One Martini backbone bead per residue (centre of mass of N, CA, C, O) as a GRO file, in nm:
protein
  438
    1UNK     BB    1   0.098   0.039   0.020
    2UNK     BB    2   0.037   0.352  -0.037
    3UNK     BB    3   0.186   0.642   0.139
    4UNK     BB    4   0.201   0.952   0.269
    5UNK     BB    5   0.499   0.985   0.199
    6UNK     BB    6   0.803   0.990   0.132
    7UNK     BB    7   1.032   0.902  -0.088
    8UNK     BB    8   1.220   0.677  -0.058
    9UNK     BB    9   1.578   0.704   0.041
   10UNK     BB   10   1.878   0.798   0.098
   11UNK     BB   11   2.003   0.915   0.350
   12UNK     BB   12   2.037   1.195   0.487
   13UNK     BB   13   2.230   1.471   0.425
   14UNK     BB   14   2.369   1.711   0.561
   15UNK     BB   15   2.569   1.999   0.398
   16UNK     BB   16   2.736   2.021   0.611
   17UNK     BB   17   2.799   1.681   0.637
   18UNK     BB   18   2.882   1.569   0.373
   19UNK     BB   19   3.181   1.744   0.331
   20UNK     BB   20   3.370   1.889   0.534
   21UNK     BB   21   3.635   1.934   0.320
   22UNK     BB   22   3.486   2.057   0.071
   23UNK     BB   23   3.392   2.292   0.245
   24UNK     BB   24   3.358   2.649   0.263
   25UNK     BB   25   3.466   2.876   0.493
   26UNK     BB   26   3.204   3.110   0.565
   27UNK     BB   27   3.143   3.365   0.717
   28UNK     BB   28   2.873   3.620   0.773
   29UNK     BB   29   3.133   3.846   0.812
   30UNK     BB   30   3.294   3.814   0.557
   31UNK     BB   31   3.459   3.970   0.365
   32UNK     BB   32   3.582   3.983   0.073
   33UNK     BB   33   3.866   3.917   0.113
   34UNK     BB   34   3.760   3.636   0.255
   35UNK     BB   35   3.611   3.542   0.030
   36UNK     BB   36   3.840   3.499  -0.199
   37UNK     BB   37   4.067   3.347  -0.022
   38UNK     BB   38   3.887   3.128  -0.010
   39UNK     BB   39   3.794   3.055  -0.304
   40UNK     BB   40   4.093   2.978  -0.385
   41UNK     BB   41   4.125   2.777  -0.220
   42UNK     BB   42   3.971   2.597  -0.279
   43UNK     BB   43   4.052   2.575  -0.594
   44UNK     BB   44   4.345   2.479  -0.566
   45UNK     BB   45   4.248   2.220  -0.378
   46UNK     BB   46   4.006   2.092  -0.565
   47UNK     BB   47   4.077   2.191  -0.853
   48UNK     BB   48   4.221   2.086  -1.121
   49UNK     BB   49   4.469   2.173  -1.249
   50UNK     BB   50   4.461   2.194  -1.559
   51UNK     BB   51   4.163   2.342  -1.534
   52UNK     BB   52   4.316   2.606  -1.449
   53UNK     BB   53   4.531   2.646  -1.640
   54UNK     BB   54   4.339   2.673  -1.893
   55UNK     BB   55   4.183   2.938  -1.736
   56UNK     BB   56   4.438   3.117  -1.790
   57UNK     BB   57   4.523   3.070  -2.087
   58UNK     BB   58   4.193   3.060  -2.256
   59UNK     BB   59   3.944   2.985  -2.135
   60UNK     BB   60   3.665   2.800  -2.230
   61UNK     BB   61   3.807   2.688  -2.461
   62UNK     BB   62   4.060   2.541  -2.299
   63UNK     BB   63   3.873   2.366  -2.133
   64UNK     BB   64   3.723   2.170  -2.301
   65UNK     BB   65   4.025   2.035  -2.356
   66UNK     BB   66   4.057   1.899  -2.120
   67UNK     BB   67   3.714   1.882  -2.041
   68UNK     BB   68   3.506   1.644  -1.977
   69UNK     BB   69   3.152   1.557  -1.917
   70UNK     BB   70   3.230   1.353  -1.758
   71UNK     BB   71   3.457   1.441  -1.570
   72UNK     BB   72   3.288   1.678  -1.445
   73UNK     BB   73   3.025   1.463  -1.340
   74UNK     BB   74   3.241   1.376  -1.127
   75UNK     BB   75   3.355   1.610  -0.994
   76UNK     BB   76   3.125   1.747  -0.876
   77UNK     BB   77   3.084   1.666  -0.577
   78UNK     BB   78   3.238   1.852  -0.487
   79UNK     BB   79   3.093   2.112  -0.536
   80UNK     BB   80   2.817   2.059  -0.392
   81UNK     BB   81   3.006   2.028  -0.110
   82UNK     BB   82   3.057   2.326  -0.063
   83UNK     BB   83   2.826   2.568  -0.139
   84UNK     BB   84   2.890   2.694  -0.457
   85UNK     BB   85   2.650   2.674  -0.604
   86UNK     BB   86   2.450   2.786  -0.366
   87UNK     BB   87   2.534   3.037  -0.157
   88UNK     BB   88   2.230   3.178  -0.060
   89UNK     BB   89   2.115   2.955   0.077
   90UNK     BB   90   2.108   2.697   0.276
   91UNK     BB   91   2.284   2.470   0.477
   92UNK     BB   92   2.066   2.242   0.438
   93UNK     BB   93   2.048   2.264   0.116
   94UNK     BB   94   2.343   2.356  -0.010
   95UNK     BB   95   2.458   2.580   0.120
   96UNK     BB   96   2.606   2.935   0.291
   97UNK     BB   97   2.408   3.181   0.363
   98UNK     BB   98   2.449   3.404   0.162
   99UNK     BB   99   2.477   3.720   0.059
  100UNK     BB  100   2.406   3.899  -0.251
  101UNK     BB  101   2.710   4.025  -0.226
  102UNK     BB  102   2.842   3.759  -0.139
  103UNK     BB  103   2.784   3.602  -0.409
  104UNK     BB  104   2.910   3.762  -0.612
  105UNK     BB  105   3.183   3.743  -0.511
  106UNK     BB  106   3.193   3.455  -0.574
  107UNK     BB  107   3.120   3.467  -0.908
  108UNK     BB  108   3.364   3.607  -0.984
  109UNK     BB  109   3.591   3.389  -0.873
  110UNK     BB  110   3.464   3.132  -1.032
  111UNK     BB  111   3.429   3.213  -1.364
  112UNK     BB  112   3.701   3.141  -1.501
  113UNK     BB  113   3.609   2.806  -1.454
  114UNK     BB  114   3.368   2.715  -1.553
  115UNK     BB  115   3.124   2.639  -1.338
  116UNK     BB  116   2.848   2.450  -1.408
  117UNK     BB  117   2.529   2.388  -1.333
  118UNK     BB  118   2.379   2.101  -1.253
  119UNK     BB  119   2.049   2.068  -1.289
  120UNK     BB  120   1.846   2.337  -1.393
  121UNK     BB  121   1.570   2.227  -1.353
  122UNK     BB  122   1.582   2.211  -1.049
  123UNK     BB  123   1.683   2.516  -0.980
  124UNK     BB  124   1.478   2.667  -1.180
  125UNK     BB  125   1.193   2.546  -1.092
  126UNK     BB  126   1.164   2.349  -0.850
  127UNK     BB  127   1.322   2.553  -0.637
  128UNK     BB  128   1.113   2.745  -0.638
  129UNK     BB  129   0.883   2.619  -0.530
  130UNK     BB  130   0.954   2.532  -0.254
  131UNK     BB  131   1.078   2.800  -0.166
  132UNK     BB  132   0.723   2.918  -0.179
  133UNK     BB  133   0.554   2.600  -0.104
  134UNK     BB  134   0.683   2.435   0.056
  135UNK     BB  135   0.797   2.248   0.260
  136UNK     BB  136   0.985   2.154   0.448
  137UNK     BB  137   1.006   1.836   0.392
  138UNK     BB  138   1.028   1.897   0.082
  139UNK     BB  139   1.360   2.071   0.096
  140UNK     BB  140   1.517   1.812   0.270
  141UNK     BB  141   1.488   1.601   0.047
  142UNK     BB  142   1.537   1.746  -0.260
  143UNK     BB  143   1.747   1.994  -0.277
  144UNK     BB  144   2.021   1.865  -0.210
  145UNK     BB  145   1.999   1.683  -0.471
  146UNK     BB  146   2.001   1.900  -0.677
  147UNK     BB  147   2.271   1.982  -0.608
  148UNK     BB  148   2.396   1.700  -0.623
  149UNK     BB  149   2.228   1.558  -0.895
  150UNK     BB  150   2.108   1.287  -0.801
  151UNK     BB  151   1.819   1.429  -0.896
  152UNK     BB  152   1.676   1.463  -1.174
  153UNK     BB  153   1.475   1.713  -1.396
  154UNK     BB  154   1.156   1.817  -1.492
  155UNK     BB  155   0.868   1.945  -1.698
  156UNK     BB  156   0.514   1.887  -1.627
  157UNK     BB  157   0.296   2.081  -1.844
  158UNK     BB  158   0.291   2.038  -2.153
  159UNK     BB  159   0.041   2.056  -2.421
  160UNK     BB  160  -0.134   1.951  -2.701
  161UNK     BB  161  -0.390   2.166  -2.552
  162UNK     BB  162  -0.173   2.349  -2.360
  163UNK     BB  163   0.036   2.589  -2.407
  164UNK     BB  164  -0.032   2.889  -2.420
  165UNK     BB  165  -0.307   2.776  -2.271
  166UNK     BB  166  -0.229   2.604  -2.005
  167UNK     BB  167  -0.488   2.615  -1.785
  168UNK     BB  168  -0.625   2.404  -1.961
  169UNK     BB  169  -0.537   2.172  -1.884
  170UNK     BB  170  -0.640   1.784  -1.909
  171UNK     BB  171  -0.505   1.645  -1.690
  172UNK     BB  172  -0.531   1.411  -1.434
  173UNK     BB  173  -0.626   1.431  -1.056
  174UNK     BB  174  -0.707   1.113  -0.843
  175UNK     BB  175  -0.820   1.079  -0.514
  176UNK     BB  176  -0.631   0.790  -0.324
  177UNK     BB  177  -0.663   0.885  -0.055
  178UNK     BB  178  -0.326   0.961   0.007
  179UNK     BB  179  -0.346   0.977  -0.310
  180UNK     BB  180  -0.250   0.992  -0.661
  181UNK     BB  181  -0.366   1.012  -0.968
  182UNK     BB  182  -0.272   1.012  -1.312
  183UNK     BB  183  -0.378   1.135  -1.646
  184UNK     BB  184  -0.199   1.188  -1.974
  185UNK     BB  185  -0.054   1.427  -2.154
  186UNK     BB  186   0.291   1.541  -2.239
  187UNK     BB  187   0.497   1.778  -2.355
  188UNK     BB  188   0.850   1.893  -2.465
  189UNK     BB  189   0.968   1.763  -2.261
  190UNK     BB  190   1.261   1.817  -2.098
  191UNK     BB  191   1.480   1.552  -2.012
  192UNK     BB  192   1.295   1.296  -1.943
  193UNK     BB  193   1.496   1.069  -2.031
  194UNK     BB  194   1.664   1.115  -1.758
  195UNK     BB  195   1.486   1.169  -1.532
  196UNK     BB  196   1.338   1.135  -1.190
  197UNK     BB  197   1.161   1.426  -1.201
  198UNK     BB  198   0.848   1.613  -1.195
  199UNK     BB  199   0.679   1.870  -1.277
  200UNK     BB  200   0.319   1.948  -1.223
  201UNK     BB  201  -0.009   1.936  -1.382
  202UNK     BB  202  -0.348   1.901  -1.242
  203UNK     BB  203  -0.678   1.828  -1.248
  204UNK     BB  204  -0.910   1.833  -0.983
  205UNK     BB  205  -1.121   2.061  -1.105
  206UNK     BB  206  -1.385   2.099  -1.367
  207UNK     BB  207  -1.597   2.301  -1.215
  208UNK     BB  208  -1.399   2.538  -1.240
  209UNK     BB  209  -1.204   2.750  -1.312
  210UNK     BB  210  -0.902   2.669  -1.431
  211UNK     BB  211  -0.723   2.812  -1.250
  212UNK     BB  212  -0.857   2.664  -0.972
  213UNK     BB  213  -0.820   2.346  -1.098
  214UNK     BB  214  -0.512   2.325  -1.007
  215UNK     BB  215  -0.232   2.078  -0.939
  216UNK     BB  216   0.078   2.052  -0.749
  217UNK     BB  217   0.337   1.790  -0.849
  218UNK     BB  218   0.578   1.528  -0.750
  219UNK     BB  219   0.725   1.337  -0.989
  220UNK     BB  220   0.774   0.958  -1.063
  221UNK     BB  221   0.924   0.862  -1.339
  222UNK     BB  222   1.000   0.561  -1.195
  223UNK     BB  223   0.717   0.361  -1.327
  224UNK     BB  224   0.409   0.318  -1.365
  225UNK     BB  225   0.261   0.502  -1.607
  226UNK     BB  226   0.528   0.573  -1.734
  227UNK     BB  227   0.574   0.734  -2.060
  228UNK     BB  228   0.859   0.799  -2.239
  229UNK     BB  229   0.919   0.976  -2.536
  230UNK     BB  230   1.095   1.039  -2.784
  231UNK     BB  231   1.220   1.364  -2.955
  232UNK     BB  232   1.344   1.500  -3.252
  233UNK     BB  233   1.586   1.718  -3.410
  234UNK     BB  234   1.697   1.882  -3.664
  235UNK     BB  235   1.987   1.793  -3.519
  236UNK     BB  236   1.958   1.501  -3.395
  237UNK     BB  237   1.843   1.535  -3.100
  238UNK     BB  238   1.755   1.487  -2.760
  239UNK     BB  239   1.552   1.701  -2.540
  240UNK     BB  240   1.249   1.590  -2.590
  241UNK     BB  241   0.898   1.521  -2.502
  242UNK     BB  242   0.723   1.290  -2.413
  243UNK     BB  243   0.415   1.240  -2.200
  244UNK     BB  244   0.283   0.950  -2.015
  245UNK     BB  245  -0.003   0.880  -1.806
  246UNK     BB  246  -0.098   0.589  -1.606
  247UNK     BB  247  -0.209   0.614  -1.300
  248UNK     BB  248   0.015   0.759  -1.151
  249UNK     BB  249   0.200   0.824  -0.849
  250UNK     BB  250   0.118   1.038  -0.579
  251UNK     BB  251   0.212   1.132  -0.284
  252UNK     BB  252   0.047   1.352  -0.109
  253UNK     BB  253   0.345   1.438  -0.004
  254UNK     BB  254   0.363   1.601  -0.345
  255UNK     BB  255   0.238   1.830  -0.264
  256UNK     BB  256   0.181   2.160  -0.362
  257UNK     BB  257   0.037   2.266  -0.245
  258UNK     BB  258  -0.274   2.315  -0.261
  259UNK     BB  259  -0.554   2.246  -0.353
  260UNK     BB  260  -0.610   2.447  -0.646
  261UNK     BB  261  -0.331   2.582  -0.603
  262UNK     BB  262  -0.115   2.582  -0.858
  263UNK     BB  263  -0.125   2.805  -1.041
  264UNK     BB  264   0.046   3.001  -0.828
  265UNK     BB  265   0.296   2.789  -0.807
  266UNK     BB  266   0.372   2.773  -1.111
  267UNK     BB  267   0.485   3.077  -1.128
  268UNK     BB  268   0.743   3.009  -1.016
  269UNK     BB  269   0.840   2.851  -1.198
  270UNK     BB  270   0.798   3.008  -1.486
  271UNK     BB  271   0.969   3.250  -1.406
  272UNK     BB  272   1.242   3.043  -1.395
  273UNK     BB  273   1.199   3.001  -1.677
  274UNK     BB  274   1.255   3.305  -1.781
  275UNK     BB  275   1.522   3.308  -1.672
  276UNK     BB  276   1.687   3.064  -1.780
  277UNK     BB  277   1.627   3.168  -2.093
  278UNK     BB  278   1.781   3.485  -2.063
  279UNK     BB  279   2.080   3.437  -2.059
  280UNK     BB  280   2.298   3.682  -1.973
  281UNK     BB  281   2.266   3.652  -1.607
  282UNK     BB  282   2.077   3.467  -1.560
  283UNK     BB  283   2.202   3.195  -1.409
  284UNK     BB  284   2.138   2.980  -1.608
  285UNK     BB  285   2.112   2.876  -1.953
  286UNK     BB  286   2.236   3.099  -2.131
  287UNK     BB  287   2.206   2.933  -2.421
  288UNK     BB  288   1.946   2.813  -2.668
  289UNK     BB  289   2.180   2.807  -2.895
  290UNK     BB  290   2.436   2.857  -2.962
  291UNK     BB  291   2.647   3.159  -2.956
  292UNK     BB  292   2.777   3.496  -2.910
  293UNK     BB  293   2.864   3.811  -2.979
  294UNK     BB  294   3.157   3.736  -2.957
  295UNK     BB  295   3.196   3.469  -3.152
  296UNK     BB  296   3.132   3.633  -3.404
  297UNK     BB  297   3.331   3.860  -3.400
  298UNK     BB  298   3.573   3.680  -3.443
  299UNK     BB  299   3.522   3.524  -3.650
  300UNK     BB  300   3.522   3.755  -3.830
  301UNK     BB  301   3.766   3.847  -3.795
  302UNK     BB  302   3.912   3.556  -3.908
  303UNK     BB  303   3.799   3.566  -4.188
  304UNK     BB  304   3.709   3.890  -4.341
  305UNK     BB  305   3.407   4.005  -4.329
  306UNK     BB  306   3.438   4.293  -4.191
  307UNK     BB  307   3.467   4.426  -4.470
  308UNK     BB  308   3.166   4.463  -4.396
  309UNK     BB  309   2.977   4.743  -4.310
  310UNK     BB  310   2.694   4.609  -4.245
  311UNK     BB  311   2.798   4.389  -4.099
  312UNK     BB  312   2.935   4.577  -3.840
  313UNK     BB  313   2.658   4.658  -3.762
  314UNK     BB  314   2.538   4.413  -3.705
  315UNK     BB  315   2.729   4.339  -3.465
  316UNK     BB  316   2.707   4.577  -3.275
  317UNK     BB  317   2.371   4.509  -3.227
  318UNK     BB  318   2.418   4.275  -3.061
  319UNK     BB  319   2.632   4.352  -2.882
  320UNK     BB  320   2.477   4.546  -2.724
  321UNK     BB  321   2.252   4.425  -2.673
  322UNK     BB  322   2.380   4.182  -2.499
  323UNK     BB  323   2.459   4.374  -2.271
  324UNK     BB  324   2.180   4.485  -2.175
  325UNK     BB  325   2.035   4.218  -2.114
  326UNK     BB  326   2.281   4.143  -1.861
  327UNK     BB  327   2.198   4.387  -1.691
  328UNK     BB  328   1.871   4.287  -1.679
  329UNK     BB  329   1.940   3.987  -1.567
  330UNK     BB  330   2.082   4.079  -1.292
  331UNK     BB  331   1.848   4.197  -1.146
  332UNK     BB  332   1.715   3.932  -1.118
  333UNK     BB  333   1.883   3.798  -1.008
  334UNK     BB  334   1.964   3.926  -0.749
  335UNK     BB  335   1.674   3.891  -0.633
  336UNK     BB  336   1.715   3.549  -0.638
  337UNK     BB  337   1.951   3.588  -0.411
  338UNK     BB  338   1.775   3.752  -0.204
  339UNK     BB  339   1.481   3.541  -0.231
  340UNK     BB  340   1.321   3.603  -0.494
  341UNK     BB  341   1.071   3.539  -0.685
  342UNK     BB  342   1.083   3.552  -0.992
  343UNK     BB  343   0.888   3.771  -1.223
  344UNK     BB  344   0.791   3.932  -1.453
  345UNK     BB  345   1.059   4.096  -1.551
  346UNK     BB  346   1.157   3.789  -1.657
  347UNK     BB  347   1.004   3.835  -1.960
  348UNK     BB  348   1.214   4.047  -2.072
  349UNK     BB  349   1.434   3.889  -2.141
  350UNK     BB  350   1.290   3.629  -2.289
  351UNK     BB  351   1.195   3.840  -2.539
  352UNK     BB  352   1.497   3.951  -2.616
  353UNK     BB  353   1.618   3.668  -2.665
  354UNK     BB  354   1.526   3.524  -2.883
  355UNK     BB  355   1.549   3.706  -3.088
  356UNK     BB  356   1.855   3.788  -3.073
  357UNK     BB  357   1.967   3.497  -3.075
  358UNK     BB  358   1.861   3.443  -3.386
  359UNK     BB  359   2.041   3.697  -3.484
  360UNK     BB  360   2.323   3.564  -3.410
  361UNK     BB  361   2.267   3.296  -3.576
  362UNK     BB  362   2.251   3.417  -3.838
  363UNK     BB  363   2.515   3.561  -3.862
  364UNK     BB  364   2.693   3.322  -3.820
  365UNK     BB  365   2.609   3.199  -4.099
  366UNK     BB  366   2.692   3.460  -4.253
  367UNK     BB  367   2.991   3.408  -4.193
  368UNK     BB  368   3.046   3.147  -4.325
  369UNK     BB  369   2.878   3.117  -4.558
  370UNK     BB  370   2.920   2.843  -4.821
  371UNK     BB  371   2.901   2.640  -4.597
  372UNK     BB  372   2.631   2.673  -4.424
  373UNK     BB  373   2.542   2.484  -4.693
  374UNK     BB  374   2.805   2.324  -4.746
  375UNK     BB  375   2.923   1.973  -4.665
  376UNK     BB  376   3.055   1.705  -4.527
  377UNK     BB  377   2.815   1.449  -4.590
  378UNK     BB  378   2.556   1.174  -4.423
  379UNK     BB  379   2.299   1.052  -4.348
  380UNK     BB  380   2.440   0.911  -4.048
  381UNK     BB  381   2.601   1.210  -3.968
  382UNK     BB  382   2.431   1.494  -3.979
  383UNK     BB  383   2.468   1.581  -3.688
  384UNK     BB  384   2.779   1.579  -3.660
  385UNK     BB  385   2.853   1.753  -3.908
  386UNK     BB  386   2.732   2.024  -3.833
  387UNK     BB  387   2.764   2.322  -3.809
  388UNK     BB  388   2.785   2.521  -3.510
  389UNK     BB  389   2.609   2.744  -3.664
  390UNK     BB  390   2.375   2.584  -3.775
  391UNK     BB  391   2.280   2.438  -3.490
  392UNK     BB  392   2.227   2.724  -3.349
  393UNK     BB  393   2.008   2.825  -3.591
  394UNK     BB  394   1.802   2.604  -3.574
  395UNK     BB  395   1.751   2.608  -3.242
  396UNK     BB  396   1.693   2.901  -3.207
  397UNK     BB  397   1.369   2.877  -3.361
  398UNK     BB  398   1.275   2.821  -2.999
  399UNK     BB  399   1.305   3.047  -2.833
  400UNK     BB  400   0.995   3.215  -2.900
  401UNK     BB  401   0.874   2.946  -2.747
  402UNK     BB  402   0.992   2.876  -2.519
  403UNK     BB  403   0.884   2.905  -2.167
  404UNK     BB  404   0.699   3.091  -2.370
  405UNK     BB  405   0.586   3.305  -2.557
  406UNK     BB  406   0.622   3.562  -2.672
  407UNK     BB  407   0.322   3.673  -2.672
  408UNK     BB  408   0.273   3.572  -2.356
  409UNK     BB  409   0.498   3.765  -2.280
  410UNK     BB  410   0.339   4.036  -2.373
  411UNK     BB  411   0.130   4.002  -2.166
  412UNK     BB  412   0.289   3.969  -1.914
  413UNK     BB  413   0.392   4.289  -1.922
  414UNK     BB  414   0.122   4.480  -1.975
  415UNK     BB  415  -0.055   4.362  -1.708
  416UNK     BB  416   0.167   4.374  -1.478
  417UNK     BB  417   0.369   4.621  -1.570
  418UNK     BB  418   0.171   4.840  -1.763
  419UNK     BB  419  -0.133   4.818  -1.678
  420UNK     BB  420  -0.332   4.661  -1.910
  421UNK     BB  421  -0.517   4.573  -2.013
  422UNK     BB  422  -0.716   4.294  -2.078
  423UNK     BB  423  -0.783   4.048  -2.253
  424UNK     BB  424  -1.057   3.889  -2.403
  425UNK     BB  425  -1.273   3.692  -2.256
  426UNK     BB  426  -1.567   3.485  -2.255
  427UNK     BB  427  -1.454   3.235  -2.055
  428UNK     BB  428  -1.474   3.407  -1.787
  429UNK     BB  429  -1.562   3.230  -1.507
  430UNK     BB  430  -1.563   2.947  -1.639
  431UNK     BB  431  -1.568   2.633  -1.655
  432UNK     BB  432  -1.373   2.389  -1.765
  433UNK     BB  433  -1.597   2.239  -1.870
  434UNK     BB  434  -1.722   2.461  -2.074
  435UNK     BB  435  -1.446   2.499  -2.253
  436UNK     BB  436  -1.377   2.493  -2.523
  437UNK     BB  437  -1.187   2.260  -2.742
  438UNK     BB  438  -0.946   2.125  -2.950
   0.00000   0.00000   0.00000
């Protein structure tokens, strides 16, 4: 029988005792000059010589040459046991309790060591809607592991006939006991192949406004009842997926928040959403799709493409915007690390970067010139052949759609931030049973 209890796993460790020899000893009251001194002396003693060596000689692009992603992820656990992965975090959870102005000293002193974090939809989907709607006891459980990698996350929102406007989602969630019945069909879902849990959203009352009928839950993706289907992209990876629910189950202790205010909770993760795929600063997923207006002006440079004067002009306007977006998604990250969760303001990023980002990795092709069009390869090879400036460009063209689309992001901009009325809806305040549906 199953209890409403959390899902069995192994002994909690906290954070402080993790690996005490690997934890960074930074106490609340410690100026710049001994956040510096500490965090370097950790660098030195625990991140590979050659890792560094390399990030002194030549930056991410020389770190590459050394460090491969299995090597990586094999030494992670040093660095989430450090407690610099979340600085701003508590200690129970995986962090250091650092002040955002203490925080933003340490990711200076980290930075050329390129140090990303991984398991990214955990740290920035799940981990905002627990800090801000979850019990202790589900803080407890799950975020040490996400810090530490243990557990990977996908989120499952995103259906069939429930994209842009999210809160029609028809996935049904039937209480049974102490626990919940799962059953409906996601979509889009990033990373579900890969992932142990996801964040879900279901239907708990079909008779109330959409909104109001809506409860948020943490699903364990290894089960019966759950079947993960892979999409592939034109670029030949696997990023997104189906996903299939058949009656999958949820021990009520995996519920966040009310029964019927997921929508509320769901703000959390959405908004999470939209900084981490706002590009540079914003702390997240730095790009989705290609690399940035620094790679392509360099590109230009060694090519000899710069004399054109066109092309100049279109390079400097990227380079230009991408400043500004930099600075506007730390005012964003700022409030994250301060303990706030992103709100509307984080839409403003997310709108900047799709575009922006489409216009460099264009441009990346533009400078690629007759090579961007063809290449050796065959069909068995195609996804592997792909010049990475093509491989960019293609990705780049889900960036105004992922995350929310550009549309539905300049709707809540309109309405949350610059207070323009509210678009008509006809079947406002209607039961979600009542609403036509595709």
């Amino acid at each position: 029988m199953t209890t409403g209890r959390l899902p069995a796993s192994p002994p909690l460790r906290s954070a402080s005792a993790s690996s005490p020899e690997t934890r960074v000893d930074i106490g609340e009251t410690a100026t710049d000059a001994e956040l510096v001194d500490a965090v370097e002396a950790w660098v030195v003693e625990h991140v590979p010589a050659d890792w560094i060596a390399a990030a002194r000689r030549g930056g991410a692009a020389a770190i590459r040459e050394v460090r491969s992603r299995r090597a990586y992820e094999e030494w992670y656990p040093t660095f989430a046991a450090s407690g610099l992965v979340v600085p701003p975090w508590p200690v129970a959870y995986g962090g250091l309790a650092l002040s955002p102005a203490q925080a933003r000293t340490v990711e200076r002193v980290l930075g050329p060591y390129n140090l990303g974090r991984l398991n990214p939809l955990g740290l920035n989907l799940a981990a905002p809607a627990l800090f801000a709607h979850g019990t202790e006891e589900q803080r407890l459980r799950f975020l040490p592991r996400i810090v530490r990698n243990e557990e990977k996350w996908c989120q499952l929102f995103s259906e069939p006939g429930a994209g842009s406007d999210l809160a029609s989602l028809a996935t049904r969630a039937e209480r049974d006991g102490d626990r919940w019945l799962l059953t409906g069909q996601k979509v889009w879902t990033t990373w579900a192949h890969i992932a142990d849990f996801g964040v879900a959203l279901a239907r708990t009352d079909p008779d109330v406004p959409k909104r109001a009928g809506i409860t948020y839950f943490l699903v364990e993706l290894h089960q019966p009842g759950v079947e993960v289907r892979p999409l592939r992209h034109i670029t030949g990876e696997v990023d997104f997926n189906e996903v299939f629910l058949d009656r999958a189950i949820v021990p009520d202790a995996q519920r966040v928040g009310a029964v019927g205010d997921g929508w509320r909770v769901a703000n959390a993760t959405l908004s999470g959403e939209r900084q981490m795929v706002s590009g540079a600063g914003s702390g997240g997923v730095d790009r989705i799709g290609g690399r940035n207006a620094d790679h392509v002006v360099a590109a230009a440079q060694a090519s000899g493409a710069c004399s054109d004067a066109r092309l100049r002009q279109d390079l400097m306007r990227v380079y230009t915007e991408e400043r500004i977006r930099d600075w506007t998604n730390q005012r964003v990250r700022a409030g994250v690390k301060a303990g706030r969760v992103p709100g509307p303001e984080s839409s403003v990023g997310k709108v900047h970067q799709g575009a922006l980002n489409q216009r460099i990795q264009e441009l990346a092709v533009r400078v690629l010139g007759a090579n961007a069009a063809a290449w050796e390869a065959s069909a068995a090879t195609y996804a592997e052949s792909l010049p990475l400036e093509v491989k960019g460009m293609l990705r780049s063209r889900a960036n105004t759609i992922e995350g929310g689309t550009t549309e539905v992001n300049k709707n809540i901009l309109g309405e949350r931030v610059l207070g323009l009325p509210r678009e008509p809806d006809p079947w406002r305040g209607s039961s979600w049973r009542q609403v036509p549906r595709s």
